[in-house]
Amino acid sequence: MAIDNLLDEKKINLDDPDGMQYYWHDLDKEKEYYNTRQCKGGGVMVWRTFNYDGTIHLEFIDSTIDSGKYKKLMKKVILPKINSSD
């Protein structure tokens, strides 16, 4: 069975690395951990499909989506791109 299409998604925070934290360690004090996220900026989700013929489709979602919106997005945008390679 051959795989004709691959689908991947990734949530990207716009103001810092995803979930990165660092700590300051002074030998004379307790370890202190800091969150690098200062501004609580937004993010974007990127969907990409790779078709067997080498074409790539990107879809950017810049708002929060629930399961209903997720399903609609799959039906409207992603599935037609996958099925177009048949």
Tab-separated table of C-alpha atoms in Angstrom:
chain	number	residue	atom	x	y	z
A	1	MET	CA	0.000	0.000	0.000
A	2	ALA	CA	1.536	3.290	-1.106
A	3	ILE	CA	1.116	6.543	0.751
A	4	ASP	CA	0.256	9.293	-1.722
A	5	ASN	CA	-0.124	12.210	0.709
A	6	LEU	CA	1.254	13.297	4.039
A	7	LEU	CA	-0.416	15.828	6.332
A	8	ASP	CA	1.260	17.644	9.205
A	9	GLU	CA	0.317	20.510	11.499
A	10	LYS	CA	2.287	22.703	13.897
A	11	LYS	CA	1.323	25.479	16.325
A	12	ILE	CA	3.884	28.285	16.362
A	13	ASN	CA	4.063	31.014	19.017
A	14	LEU	CA	4.982	34.328	17.440
A	15	ASP	CA	6.846	35.900	20.352
A	16	ASP	CA	9.167	33.141	21.577
A	17	PRO	CA	10.176	29.514	21.160
A	18	ASP	CA	7.343	27.103	21.924
A	19	GLY	CA	7.177	26.573	25.675
A	20	MET	CA	10.824	27.471	26.233
A	21	GLN	CA	11.861	28.295	29.763
A	22	TYR	CA	15.191	29.097	31.316
A	23	TYR	CA	16.502	29.368	34.824
A	24	TRP	CA	19.037	31.503	36.616
A	25	HIS	CA	21.334	29.591	38.922
A	26	ASP	CA	23.434	31.377	41.491
A	27	LEU	CA	25.366	28.986	43.702
A	28	ASP	CA	24.419	31.024	46.771
A	29	LYS	CA	20.648	31.010	46.055
A	30	GLU	CA	17.820	28.656	45.151
A	31	LYS	CA	17.269	27.971	41.456
A	32	GLU	CA	14.789	30.394	39.876
A	33	TYR	CA	12.818	29.512	36.743
A	34	TYR	CA	11.472	32.148	34.369
A	35	ASN	CA	9.044	31.911	31.502
A	36	THR	CA	10.466	33.621	28.424
A	37	ARG	CA	6.998	34.541	27.197
A	38	GLN	CA	6.598	38.183	28.190
A	39	CYS	CA	3.974	39.717	25.907
A	40	LYS	CA	1.522	36.830	25.599
A	41	GLY	CA	1.566	37.277	21.852
A	42	GLY	CA	-0.522	35.272	19.459
A	43	GLY	CA	0.308	32.256	17.436
A	44	VAL	CA	-0.444	30.622	14.153
A	45	MET	CA	-1.132	27.023	13.186
A	46	VAL	CA	0.360	25.838	9.921
A	47	TRP	CA	-1.036	22.849	8.033
A	48	ARG	CA	0.956	21.372	5.222
A	49	THR	CA	0.180	18.602	2.797
A	50	PHE	CA	2.789	16.870	0.685
A	51	ASN	CA	1.430	15.164	-2.415
A	52	TYR	CA	3.094	12.285	-4.219
A	53	ASP	CA	3.831	14.535	-7.207
A	54	GLY	CA	5.919	16.883	-5.057
A	55	THR	CA	3.370	19.654	-4.609
A	56	ILE	CA	3.066	21.233	-1.189
A	57	HIS	CA	0.033	23.107	0.130
A	58	LEU	CA	0.201	25.363	3.197
A	59	GLU	CA	-2.800	26.561	5.174
A	60	PHE	CA	-2.423	29.156	7.963
A	61	ILE	CA	-4.920	29.359	10.842
A	62	ASP	CA	-4.474	32.400	13.072
A	63	SER	CA	-7.424	31.892	15.403
A	64	THR	CA	-8.427	29.344	17.993
A	65	ILE	CA	-10.387	26.457	16.543
A	66	ASP	CA	-12.606	23.930	18.268
A	67	SER	CA	-13.411	20.436	17.032
A	68	GLY	CA	-16.284	21.680	14.843
A	69	LYS	CA	-14.103	24.241	13.062
A	70	TYR	CA	-11.358	21.629	12.780
A	71	LYS	CA	-13.691	19.220	10.963
A	72	LYS	CA	-14.973	21.980	8.652
A	73	LEU	CA	-11.420	22.972	7.821
A	74	MET	CA	-10.548	19.363	6.995
A	75	LYS	CA	-13.574	19.003	4.688
A	76	LYS	CA	-13.241	22.397	3.002
A	77	VAL	CA	-9.498	22.852	2.595
A	78	ILE	CA	-7.358	19.840	3.390
A	79	LEU	CA	-9.327	16.873	2.001
A	80	PRO	CA	-9.779	18.419	-1.476
A	81	LYS	CA	-6.007	18.924	-1.674
A	82	ILE	CA	-5.413	15.319	-0.689
A	83	ASN	CA	-8.080	13.960	-3.041
A	84	SER	CA	-6.833	16.069	-5.974
A	85	SER	CA	-3.844	13.758	-6.309
A	86	ASP	CA	-6.028	10.742	-7.209
